[in-house]
mmCIF file of C-alpha atoms in Angstrom:
data_model
loop_
_atom_site.group_PDB
_atom_site.id
_atom_site.type_symbol
_atom_site.label_atom_id
_atom_site.label_comp_id
_atom_site.label_asym_id
_atom_site.label_seq_id
_atom_site.Cartn_x
_atom_site.Cartn_y
_atom_site.Cartn_z
ATOM 1 C CA MET F 8 -0.027 -0.076 -0.232
ATOM 2 C CA PRO F 9 1.796 3.339 -1.034
ATOM 3 C CA SER F 10 2.580 5.686 2.135
ATOM 4 C CA GLU F 11 1.374 9.224 2.416
ATOM 5 C CA ALA F 12 4.824 10.533 0.747
ATOM 6 C CA ASP F 13 4.389 8.446 -2.232
ATOM 7 C CA ILE F 14 0.926 9.904 -2.944
ATOM 8 C CA ASN F 15 1.962 13.518 -2.332
ATOM 9 C CA SER F 16 5.120 12.712 -4.864
ATOM 10 C CA ARG F 17 2.676 11.369 -7.253
ATOM 11 C CA HIS F 18 0.385 14.332 -6.960
ATOM 12 C CA HIS F 19 2.906 16.791 -7.246
ATOM 13 C CA LEU F 20 4.377 15.179 -10.742
ATOM 14 C CA SER F 21 0.814 15.020 -11.904
ATOM 15 C CA SER F 22 0.240 18.896 -11.416
ATOM 16 C CA PHE F 23 3.629 19.221 -13.069
ATOM 17 C CA LEU F 24 2.536 17.718 -16.047
ATOM 18 C CA LEU F 25 -0.659 19.454 -16.400
ATOM 19 C CA LEU F 26 1.032 22.635 -15.865
ATOM 20 C CA SER F 27 3.782 21.680 -18.705
ATOM 21 C CA LEU F 28 1.078 20.734 -21.071
ATOM 22 C CA ALA F 29 -0.869 24.086 -20.561
ATOM 23 C CA TRP F 30 2.222 25.977 -21.059
ATOM 24 C CA SER F 31 3.089 23.926 -24.098
ATOM 25 C CA CYS F 32 -0.413 24.485 -25.743
ATOM 26 C CA GLN F 33 -0.357 28.378 -24.924
ATOM 27 C CA GLU F 34 3.575 28.110 -26.292
ATOM 28 C CA ASN F 35 1.962 27.059 -29.759
ATOM 29 C CA VAL F 36 -0.717 29.434 -29.918
ATOM 30 C CA ALA F 37 1.653 31.979 -29.293
ATOM 31 C CA VAL F 38 4.096 30.599 -31.714
ATOM 32 C CA GLY F 39 1.147 30.463 -34.625
ATOM 33 C CA ASP F 40 0.105 34.083 -33.434
ATOM 34 C CA LYS F 41 3.616 35.243 -34.181
ATOM 35 C CA LEU F 42 3.787 33.781 -37.836
ATOM 36 C CA SER F 43 3.840 36.466 -40.149
ATOM 37 C CA GLN F 44 1.239 36.535 -43.096
ATOM 38 C CA ALA F 45 3.740 34.999 -45.821
ATOM 39 C CA GLU F 46 4.487 31.997 -43.219
ATOM 40 C CA ARG F 47 0.481 31.740 -42.923
ATOM 41 C CA ASP F 48 0.276 31.723 -46.923
ATOM 42 C CA TYR F 49 3.494 28.995 -47.191
ATOM 43 C CA LEU F 50 1.607 26.650 -44.449
ATOM 44 C CA GLY F 51 -1.656 27.208 -46.482
ATOM 45 C CA GLU F 52 0.156 26.119 -49.744
ATOM 46 C CA ILE F 53 1.766 23.135 -48.496
ATOM 47 C CA GLY F 54 -1.649 22.098 -47.255
ATOM 48 C CA VAL F 55 -3.245 22.266 -51.022
ATOM 49 C CA ARG F 56 -0.102 20.751 -52.459
ATOM 50 C CA ARG F 57 -0.790 17.808 -50.216
ATOM 51 C CA CYS F 58 -4.380 18.016 -51.393
ATOM 52 C CA VAL F 59 -3.804 18.068 -54.618
ATOM 53 C CA SER F 60 -1.719 15.139 -54.657
ATOM 54 C CA GLN F 61 -3.987 12.786 -52.656
ATOM 55 C CA SER F 62 -6.451 13.443 -54.912
ATOM 56 C CA ASP F 63 -4.978 13.553 -58.609
ATOM 57 C CA LYS F 64 -5.616 9.929 -58.895
ATOM 58 C CA THR F 65 -9.304 10.494 -58.492
ATOM 59 C CA PHE F 66 -9.609 13.706 -60.767
ATOM 60 C CA GLU F 67 -6.946 11.763 -63.506
ATOM 61 C CA THR F 68 -9.262 9.114 -64.002
ATOM 62 C CA PHE F 69 -12.486 11.142 -64.061
ATOM 63 C CA GLU F 70 -11.000 13.446 -66.905
ATOM 64 C CA GLU F 71 -9.828 10.670 -69.038
ATOM 65 C CA THR F 72 -13.098 8.650 -68.980
ATOM 66 C CA SER F 73 -15.227 11.792 -69.513
ATOM 67 C CA ASN F 74 -12.896 12.993 -72.688
ATOM 68 C CA GLU F 75 -13.342 9.514 -73.381
ATOM 69 C CA LYS F 76 -17.273 9.337 -73.499
ATOM 70 C CA MET F 77 -17.297 12.400 -75.520
ATOM 71 C CA LEU F 78 -15.022 11.393 -77.860
ATOM 72 C CA ASP F 79 -16.719 8.562 -78.356
ATOM 73 C CA LEU F 80 -20.053 10.260 -78.825
ATOM 74 C CA GLU F 81 -21.774 10.182 -82.401
ATOM 75 C CA ALA F 82 -24.061 12.508 -84.097
ATOM 76 C CA GLY F 83 -27.745 12.181 -83.004
ATOM 77 C CA LYS F 84 -27.132 11.077 -79.753
ATOM 78 C CA ALA F 85 -30.095 12.826 -77.653
ATOM 79 C CA TRP F 86 -30.818 13.236 -73.937
ATOM 80 C CA ARG F 87 -34.444 14.449 -72.631
ATOM 81 C CA TYR F 88 -33.773 17.329 -70.279
ATOM 82 C CA ASP F 89 -36.434 17.814 -67.686
ATOM 83 C CA TYR F 90 -37.073 20.455 -65.475
ATOM 84 C CA LYS F 91 -39.360 19.847 -62.634
ATOM 85 C CA LYS F 92 -40.727 21.562 -59.366
ATOM 86 C CA ASP F 93 -41.526 19.414 -56.410
ATOM 87 C CA SER F 94 -41.147 16.125 -58.528
ATOM 88 C CA THR F 95 -43.855 17.446 -61.040
ATOM 89 C CA VAL F 96 -42.305 18.255 -64.967
ATOM 90 C CA VAL F 97 -42.697 21.796 -65.522
ATOM 91 C CA GLU F 98 -40.645 22.009 -69.060
ATOM 92 C CA THR F 99 -38.651 19.784 -70.953
ATOM 93 C CA SER F 100 -35.977 20.414 -73.642
ATOM 94 C CA TYR F 101 -33.451 18.294 -75.352
ATOM 95 C CA ILE F 102 -29.856 18.178 -76.179
ATOM 96 C CA TYR F 103 -28.293 16.285 -78.628
ATOM 97 C CA VAL F 104 -24.794 15.732 -80.500
ATOM 98 C CA TRP F 105 -24.271 17.452 -83.341
ATOM 99 C CA LYS F 106 -20.816 16.584 -84.352
ATOM 100 C CA VAL F 107 -18.025 15.252 -83.330
ATOM 101 C CA ASP F 108 -14.579 16.649 -84.845
ATOM 102 C CA PRO F 109 -11.765 15.341 -81.997
ATOM 103 C CA PRO F 110 -10.886 17.257 -80.234
ATOM 104 C CA ASN F 111 -13.962 19.172 -80.315
ATOM 105 C CA VAL F 112 -17.239 17.702 -80.080
ATOM 106 C CA TYR F 113 -20.668 20.295 -80.943
ATOM 107 C CA PHE F 114 -23.846 20.261 -78.855
ATOM 108 C CA ARG F 115 -27.179 21.076 -80.193
ATOM 109 C CA VAL F 116 -29.493 22.270 -77.168
ATOM 110 C CA ARG F 117 -33.311 22.829 -77.716
ATOM 111 C CA LEU F 118 -34.554 25.000 -75.153
ATOM 112 C CA ASN F 119 -38.052 25.676 -73.936
ATOM 113 C CA ASN F 120 -38.517 28.757 -71.894
ATOM 114 C CA ALA F 121 -41.561 29.094 -70.594
ATOM 115 C CA GLY F 122 -43.043 28.128 -74.160
ATOM 116 C CA THR F 123 -40.538 29.728 -76.039
ATOM 117 C CA VAL F 124 -37.871 27.290 -78.235
ATOM 118 C CA SER F 125 -34.530 28.765 -78.814
ATOM 119 C CA ASN F 126 -31.446 26.629 -80.195
ATOM 120 C CA GLN F 127 -28.074 26.724 -78.575
ATOM 121 C CA PHE F 128 -24.851 24.933 -80.517
ATOM 122 C CA TRP F 129 -22.338 24.448 -77.964
ATOM 123 C CA LYS F 130 -18.279 23.656 -78.906
ATOM 124 C CA PHE F 131 -16.677 21.569 -76.120
ATOM 125 C CA ASP F 132 -12.850 20.278 -76.288
ATOM 126 C CA THR F 133 -11.007 18.171 -74.446
ATOM 127 C CA SER F 134 -8.691 20.358 -72.835
ATOM 128 C CA THR F 135 -11.105 22.612 -71.758
ATOM 129 C CA ASN F 136 -12.756 19.598 -70.055
ATOM 130 C CA ILE F 137 -9.434 18.476 -68.222
ATOM 131 C CA ASP F 138 -9.054 22.505 -67.183
ATOM 132 C CA MET F 139 -12.592 22.592 -65.867
ATOM 133 C CA LEU F 140 -12.288 19.587 -63.974
ATOM 134 C CA ARG F 141 -8.884 20.829 -62.265
ATOM 135 C CA ASN F 142 -10.067 24.132 -61.705
ATOM 136 C CA LEU F 143 -12.663 22.124 -59.565
ATOM 137 C CA GLN F 144 -9.787 20.107 -57.945
ATOM 138 C CA GLU F 145 -8.032 23.366 -56.794
ATOM 139 C CA LYS F 146 -11.266 24.847 -55.433
ATOM 140 C CA LEU F 147 -11.766 21.881 -53.537
ATOM 141 C CA CYS F 148 -7.888 21.844 -52.107
ATOM 142 C CA ALA F 149 -8.287 25.558 -51.504
ATOM 143 C CA LYS F 150 -11.366 24.858 -49.533
ATOM 144 C CA THR F 151 -13.403 27.497 -51.351
ATOM 145 C CA LEU F 152 -15.789 24.567 -53.088
ATOM 146 C CA THR F 153 -17.834 21.650 -51.182
ATOM 147 C CA LEU F 154 -16.934 18.565 -53.205
ATOM 148 C CA THR F 155 -17.621 15.357 -52.915
ATOM 149 C CA VAL F 156 -15.376 13.591 -55.379
ATOM 150 C CA GLY F 157 -14.976 10.234 -56.815
ATOM 151 C CA THR F 158 -13.825 9.044 -59.937
ATOM 152 C CA SER F 159 -17.135 8.672 -61.961
ATOM 153 C CA ALA F 160 -19.040 11.151 -60.166
ATOM 154 C CA MET F 161 -18.973 13.837 -58.194
ATOM 155 C CA THR F 162 -21.271 16.562 -56.359
ATOM 156 C CA ALA F 163 -20.324 20.102 -55.879
ATOM 157 C CA VAL F 164 -22.312 22.018 -52.965
ATOM 158 C CA ILE F 165 -23.488 25.621 -53.064
ATOM 159 C CA GLU F 166 -25.148 27.299 -50.166
ATOM 160 C CA THR F 167 -26.248 30.538 -50.052
ATOM 161 C CA ASP F 168 -27.218 32.883 -47.095
ATOM 162 C CA ARG F 169 -30.601 34.133 -46.247
ATOM 163 C CA THR F 170 -31.961 36.708 -48.628
ATOM 164 C CA ARG F 171 -35.140 38.467 -48.830
ATOM 165 C CA GLU F 172 -37.377 36.792 -51.912
ATOM 166 C CA ASP F 173 -40.214 39.412 -51.787
ATOM 167 C CA SER F 174 -41.821 41.008 -48.903
ATOM 168 C CA ASP F 175 -42.966 38.321 -47.226
ATOM 169 C CA PHE F 176 -40.102 35.678 -47.181
ATOM 170 C CA LEU F 177 -36.917 35.449 -46.743
ATOM 171 C CA VAL F 178 -35.071 32.455 -48.690
ATOM 172 C CA GLU F 179 -32.000 29.837 -48.415
ATOM 173 C CA THR F 180 -30.660 28.176 -51.012
ATOM 174 C CA THR F 181 -28.637 24.259 -51.323
ATOM 175 C CA THR F 182 -27.915 23.838 -54.413
ATOM 176 C CA ASP F 183 -26.513 19.963 -55.950
ATOM 177 C CA TYR F 184 -24.406 20.145 -59.188
ATOM 178 C CA ARG F 185 -24.117 16.592 -60.291
ATOM 179 C CA LEU F 186 -20.824 15.338 -61.999
ATOM 180 C CA SER F 187 -20.899 12.732 -64.072
ATOM 181 C CA SER F 188 -17.646 10.830 -66.160
ATOM 182 C CA ASN F 189 -20.002 10.303 -68.791
ATOM 183 C CA PHE F 190 -20.743 13.970 -70.041
ATOM 184 C CA PRO F 191 -18.914 16.924 -70.177
ATOM 185 C CA VAL F 192 -17.550 18.325 -66.973
ATOM 186 C CA TYR F 193 -19.835 21.721 -68.367
ATOM 187 C CA PHE F 194 -22.777 19.375 -68.286
ATOM 188 C CA ALA F 195 -22.614 19.779 -64.217
ATOM 189 C CA ASP F 196 -24.241 23.065 -64.769
ATOM 190 C CA LEU F 197 -27.291 21.651 -66.655
ATOM 191 C CA ASN F 198 -27.582 18.551 -63.997
ATOM 192 C CA PHE F 199 -28.270 19.917 -61.064
ATOM 193 C CA LYS F 200 -30.754 20.259 -57.834
ATOM 194 C CA ARG F 201 -31.678 23.238 -55.804
ATOM 195 C CA LYS F 202 -33.835 22.953 -52.528
ATOM 196 C CA LYS F 203 -35.043 26.808 -51.473
ATOM 197 C CA SER F 204 -36.221 26.856 -47.747
ATOM 198 C CA PHE F 205 -38.526 29.652 -46.897
ATOM 199 C CA TYR F 206 -38.883 31.773 -43.661
ATOM 200 C CA ASP F 207 -41.046 34.493 -42.542
ATOM 201 C CA ASN F 208 -40.048 38.077 -41.465
ATOM 202 C CA ASP F 209 -39.679 36.717 -37.796
ATOM 203 C CA GLY F 210 -37.357 33.942 -39.225
ATOM 204 C CA LYS F 211 -39.813 31.034 -38.573
ATOM 205 C CA PHE F 212 -39.650 28.078 -41.222
ATOM 206 C CA LYS F 213 -42.815 28.081 -43.334
ATOM 207 C CA LYS F 214 -42.145 25.830 -46.565
ATOM 208 C CA SER F 215 -39.657 24.586 -48.913
ATOM 209 C CA GLU F 216 -39.599 23.976 -52.515
ATOM 210 C CA THR F 217 -37.432 21.448 -54.830
ATOM 211 C CA TYR F 218 -35.938 22.217 -58.329
ATOM 212 C CA ASP F 219 -34.568 19.485 -60.255
ATOM 213 C CA TYR F 220 -33.027 19.380 -63.770
ATOM 214 C CA SER F 221 -31.892 16.127 -65.125
ATOM 215 C CA LEU F 222 -30.452 14.262 -68.162
ATOM 216 C CA THR F 223 -32.199 11.254 -69.476
ATOM 217 C CA ALA F 224 -30.628 9.453 -72.417
ATOM 218 C CA ILE F 225 -33.319 9.007 -75.019
ATOM 219 C CA SER F 226 -33.221 7.065 -78.648
ATOM 220 C CA ASP F 227 -30.553 8.876 -81.571
ATOM 221 C CA VAL F 228 -32.624 11.485 -83.071
ATOM 222 C CA THR F 229 -31.630 12.489 -87.010
ATOM 223 C CA GLN F 230 -30.377 15.786 -86.823
ATOM 224 C CA PRO F 231 -31.043 18.473 -89.547
ATOM 225 C CA THR F 232 -28.168 18.544 -92.617
ATOM 226 C CA SER F 233 -27.279 21.977 -91.843
ATOM 227 C CA TYR F 234 -27.597 24.205 -88.697
ATOM 228 C CA THR F 235 -29.458 27.020 -90.650
ATOM 229 C CA ASP F 236 -32.386 24.716 -91.208
ATOM 230 C CA ALA F 237 -35.669 26.630 -90.981
ATOM 231 C CA ALA F 238 -36.317 24.584 -87.734
ATOM 232 C CA ILE F 239 -33.664 25.137 -85.875
ATOM 233 C CA VAL F 240 -35.020 29.050 -84.788
ATOM 234 C CA ASN F 241 -33.565 31.292 -82.584
ATOM 235 C CA ARG F 242 -30.051 30.339 -82.908
ATOM 236 C CA SER F 243 -27.359 31.129 -80.724
ATOM 237 C CA TYR F 244 -23.550 30.051 -80.587
ATOM 238 C CA CYS F 245 -21.839 29.144 -77.073
ATOM 239 C CA VAL F 246 -18.308 28.413 -75.364
ATOM 240 C CA PRO F 247 -17.665 28.106 -71.633
ATOM 241 C CA SER F 248 -16.315 31.760 -70.608
ATOM 242 C CA PHE F 249 -12.818 31.387 -68.832
ATOM 243 C CA THR F 250 -9.922 33.853 -67.945
ATOM 244 C CA THR F 251 -6.452 32.821 -69.759
ATOM 245 C CA ALA F 252 -3.845 31.479 -67.670
ATOM 246 C CA THR F 253 -0.904 33.553 -66.581
ATOM 247 C CA GLY F 254 2.361 33.559 -64.342
ATOM 248 C CA SER F 255 3.083 30.056 -62.951
ATOM 249 C CA ASP F 256 -0.518 29.128 -63.724
ATOM 250 C CA THR F 257 -0.902 26.445 -66.487
ATOM 251 C CA ARG F 258 -4.253 26.272 -66.518
ATOM 252 C CA ASP F 259 -7.319 28.774 -68.102
ATOM 253 C CA ASN F 260 -9.560 29.396 -65.043
ATOM 254 C CA TYR F 261 -13.365 28.363 -65.176
ATOM 255 C CA ALA F 262 -15.722 30.099 -62.598
ATOM 256 C CA PHE F 263 -17.929 27.626 -60.912
ATOM 257 C CA PRO F 264 -21.278 27.701 -61.053
ATOM 258 C CA PHE F 265 -19.765 27.869 -65.017
ATOM 259 C CA THR F 266 -20.824 30.773 -67.101
ATOM 260 C CA GLU F 267 -20.791 30.727 -70.924
ATOM 261 C CA LYS F 268 -20.328 33.399 -73.905
ATOM 262 C CA CYS F 269 -22.897 33.107 -76.280
ATOM 263 C CA GLU F 270 -23.360 35.244 -79.562
ATOM 264 C CA THR F 271 -26.352 35.384 -82.150
ATOM 265 C CA ALA F 272 -23.720 35.864 -85.151
ATOM 266 C CA ASP F 273 -22.111 33.105 -86.871
ATOM 267 C CA LEU F 274 -19.416 34.588 -88.007
ATOM 268 C CA GLY F 275 -16.373 33.466 -85.777
ATOM 269 C CA THR F 276 -17.057 36.557 -82.855
ATOM 270 C CA VAL F 277 -17.583 33.883 -80.344
ATOM 271 C CA ASP F 278 -14.520 35.025 -77.719
ATOM 272 C CA ALA F 279 -14.771 32.740 -74.461
ATOM 273 C CA ASN F 280 -11.560 35.178 -72.477
ATOM 274 C CA ALA F 281 -11.931 38.639 -74.477
ATOM 275 C CA ASP F 282 -8.682 38.209 -76.313
ATOM 276 C CA SER F 283 -10.020 39.372 -79.341
ATOM 277 C CA SER F 284 -9.305 36.098 -81.191
ATOM 278 C CA PRO F 285 -12.423 34.020 -81.982
ATOM 279 C CA ASP F 286 -12.687 30.356 -79.771
ATOM 280 C CA PHE F 287 -15.705 29.346 -82.108
ATOM 281 C CA ASP F 288 -16.444 29.988 -85.828
ATOM 282 C CA PRO F 289 -19.718 28.485 -86.465
ATOM 283 C CA LYS F 290 -19.782 29.100 -90.088
ATOM 284 C CA ASN F 291 -16.466 26.921 -90.557
ATOM 285 C CA GLU F 292 -17.027 24.455 -87.723
ATOM 286 C CA LEU F 293 -20.652 23.384 -88.038
#
């Protein structure tokens, strides 16, 4: 049985260890507080590089599959594009493969918006597809985007703070952008689900609404022989917008959600990055 002296000795030792631990923690905090902004940035860069390295294989597999699937498409491949509100279909549009000319793929999007039909011709290429995906990786690792990753499917989640919808309601939104390696990366802008939560002026939850935009493969559809066919009304020509890589940056930069540059003229004026050099010349490419 331990003596009273032994007990007192152990008590003093325990107290000393606790004080030492507390002092160590305070020292770490103090050292952290003394770091310069440059040192903090450097540590942040190390974390980003580690994240990129750890996720590289997943993104590489996704981009390779996406590019292969894109180039394997054939003219006439088609999808139904449904817009649903709370599971009820509100509008249906269609997307068709217009032309495949590696490394480029051209899509015709027949949009139905409140009864008005328009047609957009989209141009994508494999390099753009890679840069768009790797931009998402950069945002993930910089912790500026919530992204769940997988080799064949990814989901980017964007939440907005409560803002006023009208005089009666304030609204919060959560949007899930769904990426599939079966499609170009840009299609995440088309394939998404948004939930709106409504609150009254006292901050009490009142209701929610769900909006779902989804793609479903359908049988191939024969396309007109010319993009100027009379059946293709209200035409425009589009490419994803980007800013050109500069300095040590090796990839063009795409905002997310993605944005696009569209023109109604088919005279080679579609300039995606405002460098006065056309990125899409419909008259010669379609």
